[in-house]
């Protein structure tokens, strides 16, 4: 979706024993996000613009993992929240922030800008580990499938709408499957049936008991584009803090759902410079890029454009991955 790609590339660039293949949806990430993925100049980094949306990219990656021969040939590993290790790392800052606000003596709530459900699921894991989390508020933009699911108990995929918070322009939230597994008493067959319905009919129904269990821990709210712009403007005017659009989604929902006696932490998930046009348009102030990124937008981009097709991506990876060449 744009944010994980840049972080993963920075971690793995120029490593002798790893090739990095980053898929991003063509035309659906910000210029800053795209440049983070396409201007490294590292020989082991391969940026791929897929002619589709984030859900299409993620479906391709899941399909690659489902091909056992391919997976083993290239020693495939995931770097977004498909990988459990990503979620484990995110659990830490729930504890850090809650303790700073008085936990475990007092409960704390969190609002999390949510697309793929990984970050907010880390909050759920923290709660299951014993952290006194009152509620976890799922904050979405107009791509509000999770809000609709918690309201009606039906997960129904609709078209993806492009917004100023593109990392949340998602309909198929992969980590929601993990929550369903927990809410159904770790009944793998029940979750498998729902995922089958999702694949066949683009929708499934959550059982009443599971929905009640989810509602015990989670709230959900959405923010329109108008509300996001107003929150960016008002937050900057009142505090001097420039919020990126994803953070503004979280702040909008947090202000609506917060309880007076319980501290509410809103996770800020991206730097405003990644979305300079939207932030400047709302706040009237151009966000400055962080140190070290000033010349990035001027660098030459190197990336390949591929169709929304798993086999095309698989063929591309096999042609570039050193692990594949070594096993021929």
Coordinates of C-alpha atoms in Angstrom, one line a residue:
X1 CA 0.0 0.0 0.0
X2 CA 3.0 2.3 0.0
X3 CA 4.2 2.5 3.6
X4 CA 5.5 -1.0 4.3
X5 CA 7.3 -1.0 0.9
X6 CA 9.7 1.8 1.7
X7 CA 10.5 0.4 5.2
X8 CA 11.1 -3.1 3.9
X9 CA 13.4 -1.8 1.1
X10 CA 15.4 0.3 3.6
X11 CA 15.9 -2.8 5.8
X12 CA 17.0 -5.2 3.0
X13 CA 18.7 -3.0 0.4
X14 CA 22.2 -4.1 -0.7
X15 CA 21.9 -7.4 1.4
X16 CA 24.0 -10.2 -0.2
X17 CA 21.5 -12.9 0.7
X18 CA 18.1 -11.3 0.0
X19 CA 16.3 -10.1 -3.1
X20 CA 13.3 -7.8 -2.4
X21 CA 10.3 -7.7 -4.6
X22 CA 7.9 -4.9 -3.8
X23 CA 4.4 -4.8 -5.3
X24 CA 2.4 -1.6 -5.3
X25 CA -0.8 -0.6 -7.0
X26 CA 0.0 1.5 -10.1
X27 CA -1.3 5.1 -9.6
X28 CA -2.7 4.4 -6.2
X29 CA 0.2 5.5 -3.9
X30 CA 1.5 9.0 -3.4
X31 CA 4.5 10.3 -5.4
X32 CA 6.6 10.3 -2.2
X33 CA 5.6 6.7 -1.4
X34 CA 6.4 5.6 -4.9
X35 CA 9.8 7.3 -5.0
X36 CA 10.7 5.5 -1.7
X37 CA 10.2 2.2 -3.5
X38 CA 11.6 3.1 -6.9
X39 CA 14.7 5.2 -6.4
X40 CA 17.0 3.2 -4.1
X41 CA 19.4 2.2 -6.9
X42 CA 20.0 -1.1 -5.1
X43 CA 20.6 -4.1 -7.3
X44 CA 18.6 -6.5 -5.0
X45 CA 15.5 -4.3 -5.0
X46 CA 12.8 -4.9 -7.6
X47 CA 9.8 -2.5 -7.5
X48 CA 6.7 -3.8 -9.4
X49 CA 3.8 -1.5 -10.2
X50 CA 0.7 -3.8 -10.6
X51 CA -2.2 -2.7 -12.8
X52 CA -4.7 -3.0 -10.0
X53 CA -5.4 -2.0 -6.4
X54 CA -3.9 -3.0 -3.1
X55 CA -6.3 -6.0 -2.8
X56 CA -5.1 -7.2 -6.2
X57 CA -1.4 -7.0 -5.1
X58 CA -2.2 -8.8 -1.9
X59 CA -4.1 -11.5 -3.7
X60 CA -1.1 -12.1 -5.9
X61 CA 1.2 -12.4 -3.0
X62 CA -1.1 -14.9 -1.3
X63 CA -1.2 -16.9 -4.5
X64 CA 2.6 -17.0 -4.6
X65 CA 2.6 -18.4 -1.1
X66 CA 0.0 -21.0 -2.1
X67 CA 2.3 -22.3 -4.8
X68 CA 4.5 -24.6 -2.7
X69 CA 7.1 -25.4 -5.5
X70 CA 7.6 -21.7 -6.2
X71 CA 7.7 -20.8 -2.6
X72 CA 10.4 -23.3 -1.8
X73 CA 12.4 -22.6 -5.0
X74 CA 12.9 -18.9 -4.1
X75 CA 12.8 -19.3 -0.3
X76 CA 9.8 -16.9 -0.2
X77 CA 9.1 -14.8 2.9
X78 CA 6.5 -12.0 3.4
X79 CA 7.3 -8.6 4.8
X80 CA 3.9 -7.0 5.4
X81 CA 1.5 -8.1 8.1
X82 CA 0.9 -11.4 6.3
X83 CA 4.0 -12.2 8.3
X84 CA 3.2 -12.8 12.0
X85 CA 6.6 -11.3 12.9
X86 CA 5.4 -7.9 11.8
X87 CA 2.5 -8.0 14.2
X88 CA 4.6 -9.2 17.1
X89 CA 6.9 -6.1 16.7
X90 CA 3.9 -3.8 16.7
X91 CA 2.6 -5.1 20.0
X92 CA 5.4 -3.4 21.8
X93 CA 4.3 0.2 21.4
X94 CA 0.8 -0.6 22.8
X95 CA 2.5 -1.5 26.1
X96 CA 4.8 1.4 26.0
X97 CA 2.1 4.0 25.4
X98 CA -0.4 2.5 27.8
X99 CA 2.2 2.3 30.7
X100 CA 3.1 6.0 30.0
X101 CA -0.6 6.8 30.6
X102 CA -0.9 4.9 33.9
X103 CA -1.4 1.3 32.9
X104 CA -1.9 -1.2 34.4
X105 CA -3.5 0.9 37.1
X106 CA -5.9 2.4 34.6
X107 CA -7.3 1.2 31.3
X108 CA -6.4 2.9 28.0
X109 CA -8.2 2.9 24.6
X110 CA -6.6 3.1 21.2
X111 CA -7.8 4.3 17.8
X112 CA -5.9 2.8 14.9
X113 CA -6.1 4.0 11.2
X114 CA -6.9 0.6 9.6
X115 CA -6.7 -0.9 6.2
X116 CA -5.2 -4.4 6.4
X117 CA -6.1 -4.8 10.1
X118 CA -2.6 -5.8 11.1
X119 CA -1.8 -2.9 13.5
X120 CA -5.1 -2.9 15.3
X121 CA -4.8 -6.7 15.6
X122 CA -1.5 -6.2 17.4
X123 CA -3.5 -4.1 19.9
X124 CA -5.8 -7.1 20.3
X125 CA -2.8 -9.3 20.9
X126 CA -1.6 -6.9 23.6
X127 CA -5.0 -7.0 25.3
X128 CA -4.9 -10.8 25.2
X129 CA -1.5 -10.7 26.8
X130 CA -2.9 -8.8 29.8
X131 CA -2.7 -5.1 28.8
X132 CA -5.8 -3.3 30.2
X133 CA -7.1 -2.1 26.8
X134 CA -10.6 -0.7 27.2
X135 CA -11.6 -0.6 23.5
X136 CA -9.8 -0.7 20.2
X137 CA -11.4 1.7 17.7
X138 CA -11.0 0.8 14.1
X139 CA -10.7 4.0 12.0
X140 CA -11.4 3.7 8.3
X141 CA -11.8 6.1 5.4
X142 CA -14.7 5.8 3.0
X143 CA -13.6 2.2 2.2
X144 CA -15.5 1.2 5.3
X145 CA -16.0 -2.6 5.0
X146 CA -14.9 -3.1 8.6
X147 CA -17.3 -0.5 9.9
X148 CA -20.1 -2.1 8.0
X149 CA -19.1 -5.6 9.2
X150 CA -19.2 -4.5 12.9
X151 CA -22.5 -2.8 12.4
X152 CA -24.4 -5.5 10.5
X153 CA -22.3 -8.7 10.9
X154 CA -21.8 -9.1 7.1
X155 CA -18.5 -8.7 5.4
X156 CA -19.3 -7.6 1.8
X157 CA -16.7 -6.4 -0.7
X158 CA -17.5 -3.4 -2.7
X159 CA -15.5 -1.3 -5.1
X160 CA -12.4 0.5 -3.8
X161 CA -12.6 4.3 -3.8
X162 CA -9.3 6.3 -4.1
X163 CA -8.8 8.7 -1.2
X164 CA -6.1 10.9 0.3
X165 CA -5.2 8.0 2.6
X166 CA -4.3 5.4 0.0
X167 CA -2.7 2.9 2.4
X168 CA -6.3 2.3 3.7
X169 CA -8.0 2.0 0.3
X170 CA -8.6 -1.7 0.9
X171 CA -11.6 -4.0 0.9
X172 CA -10.0 -7.3 1.8
X173 CA -8.4 -6.9 5.2
X174 CA -6.1 -9.9 5.6
X175 CA -5.6 -9.8 9.3
X176 CA -9.4 -9.7 10.0
X177 CA -9.2 -13.5 9.3
X178 CA -7.0 -13.8 12.3
X179 CA -9.6 -12.1 14.5
X180 CA -12.3 -14.3 13.1
X181 CA -10.3 -17.3 14.1
X182 CA -10.1 -16.0 17.7
X183 CA -13.8 -14.9 17.8
X184 CA -14.9 -18.4 16.6
X185 CA -13.0 -20.2 19.3
X186 CA -10.1 -21.0 17.0
X187 CA -12.5 -23.1 14.8
X188 CA -10.4 -23.4 11.6
X189 CA -13.2 -25.1 9.7
X190 CA -15.6 -22.2 10.4
X191 CA -13.1 -19.6 9.2
X192 CA -12.2 -21.7 6.2
X193 CA -15.9 -21.7 5.2
X194 CA -16.1 -17.9 5.5
X195 CA -13.0 -17.5 3.4
X196 CA -14.5 -19.8 0.8
X197 CA -17.7 -17.7 0.7
X198 CA -15.5 -14.6 0.4
X199 CA -13.7 -16.1 -2.6
X200 CA -16.8 -17.4 -4.3
X201 CA -19.3 -14.6 -3.5
X202 CA -17.2 -11.7 -2.2
X203 CA -19.1 -11.8 1.1
X204 CA -19.7 -13.8 4.2
X205 CA -21.7 -13.6 7.4
X206 CA -20.2 -13.5 10.9
X207 CA -22.1 -15.6 13.4
X208 CA -24.0 -13.8 16.2
X209 CA -21.7 -15.1 19.0
X210 CA -18.5 -14.2 17.1
X211 CA -19.9 -10.8 16.3
X212 CA -20.7 -10.2 20.0
X213 CA -17.2 -11.2 20.9
X214 CA -15.7 -8.8 18.4
X215 CA -17.9 -6.0 19.6
X216 CA -16.7 -6.6 23.2
X217 CA -13.2 -5.5 22.1
X218 CA -13.7 -3.3 19.1
X219 CA -15.5 -0.1 18.0
X220 CA -15.4 1.2 14.4
X221 CA -15.9 4.5 12.7
X222 CA -15.3 6.1 9.3
X223 CA -14.1 9.5 8.2
X224 CA -15.1 11.2 5.0
X225 CA -12.6 13.1 2.9
X226 CA -14.2 16.4 4.0
X227 CA -13.7 15.3 7.7
X228 CA -10.1 14.3 7.1
X229 CA -9.2 17.7 5.6
X230 CA -11.0 19.5 8.4
X231 CA -9.1 17.5 11.0
X232 CA -5.8 18.2 9.4
X233 CA -6.6 21.9 9.3
X234 CA -8.0 22.1 12.8
X235 CA -5.2 20.0 14.4
X236 CA -2.5 22.2 12.8
X237 CA -4.3 25.4 13.8
X238 CA -4.9 24.3 17.4
X239 CA -1.6 22.4 18.2
X240 CA 0.9 23.0 15.4
X241 CA 1.0 19.3 14.6
X242 CA 0.7 18.4 10.9
X243 CA -1.2 15.1 10.6
X244 CA -1.0 13.0 7.5
X245 CA -4.4 11.9 6.1
X246 CA -4.2 8.4 7.7
X247 CA -3.5 9.9 11.1
X248 CA -6.3 12.4 10.5
X249 CA -8.7 9.5 9.9
X250 CA -7.7 8.2 13.3
X251 CA -8.1 11.5 15.0
X252 CA -11.5 12.1 13.5
X253 CA -12.8 8.8 14.7
X254 CA -11.1 9.1 18.1
X255 CA -12.8 12.3 18.9
X256 CA -16.1 10.8 18.1
X257 CA -15.7 7.6 20.1
X258 CA -13.5 8.6 23.1
X259 CA -14.9 8.1 26.6
X260 CA -14.3 11.0 29.0
X261 CA -12.7 9.0 31.8
X262 CA -10.5 6.7 29.6
X263 CA -7.3 8.0 27.8
X264 CA -7.5 7.5 24.0
X265 CA -4.3 7.0 22.1
X266 CA -4.4 7.6 18.3
X267 CA -1.7 5.9 16.4
X268 CA 0.0 8.2 13.8
X269 CA 1.0 5.9 11.0
X270 CA 2.8 8.0 8.4
X271 CA 4.8 11.2 7.9
X272 CA 2.8 14.1 6.4
X273 CA 5.5 14.7 3.7
X274 CA 4.4 11.5 2.1
X275 CA 1.1 13.2 1.3
X276 CA 2.3 16.8 0.9
X277 CA -0.4 17.9 -1.6
X278 CA -3.3 16.7 0.6
X279 CA -1.8 18.1 3.8
X280 CA -0.8 21.5 2.2
X281 CA -4.3 21.8 0.7
X282 CA -5.9 21.3 4.1
X283 CA -3.5 23.0 6.5
X284 CA -2.1 25.7 4.2
X285 CA 1.4 24.6 5.1
X286 CA 3.7 22.4 3.0
X287 CA 5.2 19.6 5.2
X288 CA 9.0 19.3 5.0
X289 CA 10.5 15.9 4.2
X290 CA 12.4 14.2 7.0
X291 CA 16.2 14.4 7.0
X292 CA 17.8 12.4 4.3
X293 CA 14.8 12.5 1.9
X294 CA 15.2 16.0 0.5
X295 CA 16.6 15.0 -2.9
X296 CA 14.6 11.7 -3.2
X297 CA 11.9 13.2 -5.4
X298 CA 14.5 14.2 -8.0
X299 CA 16.1 10.8 -8.3
X300 CA 15.5 8.6 -11.3
X301 CA 12.9 5.9 -10.8
X302 CA 13.5 2.2 -11.7
X303 CA 10.5 -0.1 -11.7
X304 CA 8.6 -2.6 -13.8
X305 CA 4.9 -2.5 -14.7
X306 CA 3.1 -5.9 -14.7
X307 CA -0.5 -6.9 -15.2
X308 CA -2.8 -8.0 -12.4
X309 CA -1.8 -11.6 -12.9
X310 CA 0.0 -14.0 -10.5
X311 CA 1.7 -16.0 -13.2
X312 CA 3.2 -12.8 -14.7
X313 CA 4.6 -11.8 -11.3
X314 CA 5.8 -15.3 -10.6
X315 CA 7.7 -15.4 -14.0
X316 CA 9.2 -12.0 -13.2
X317 CA 10.5 -13.1 -9.8
X318 CA 12.0 -16.3 -11.2
X319 CA 13.8 -14.2 -13.8
X320 CA 15.4 -11.9 -11.2
X321 CA 15.7 -13.9 -7.9
X322 CA 19.2 -15.2 -7.2
X323 CA 17.7 -18.1 -5.1
X324 CA 15.8 -19.3 -8.2
X325 CA 19.0 -19.2 -10.3
X326 CA 20.9 -21.2 -7.8
X327 CA 18.4 -24.0 -7.7
X328 CA 18.1 -24.4 -11.5

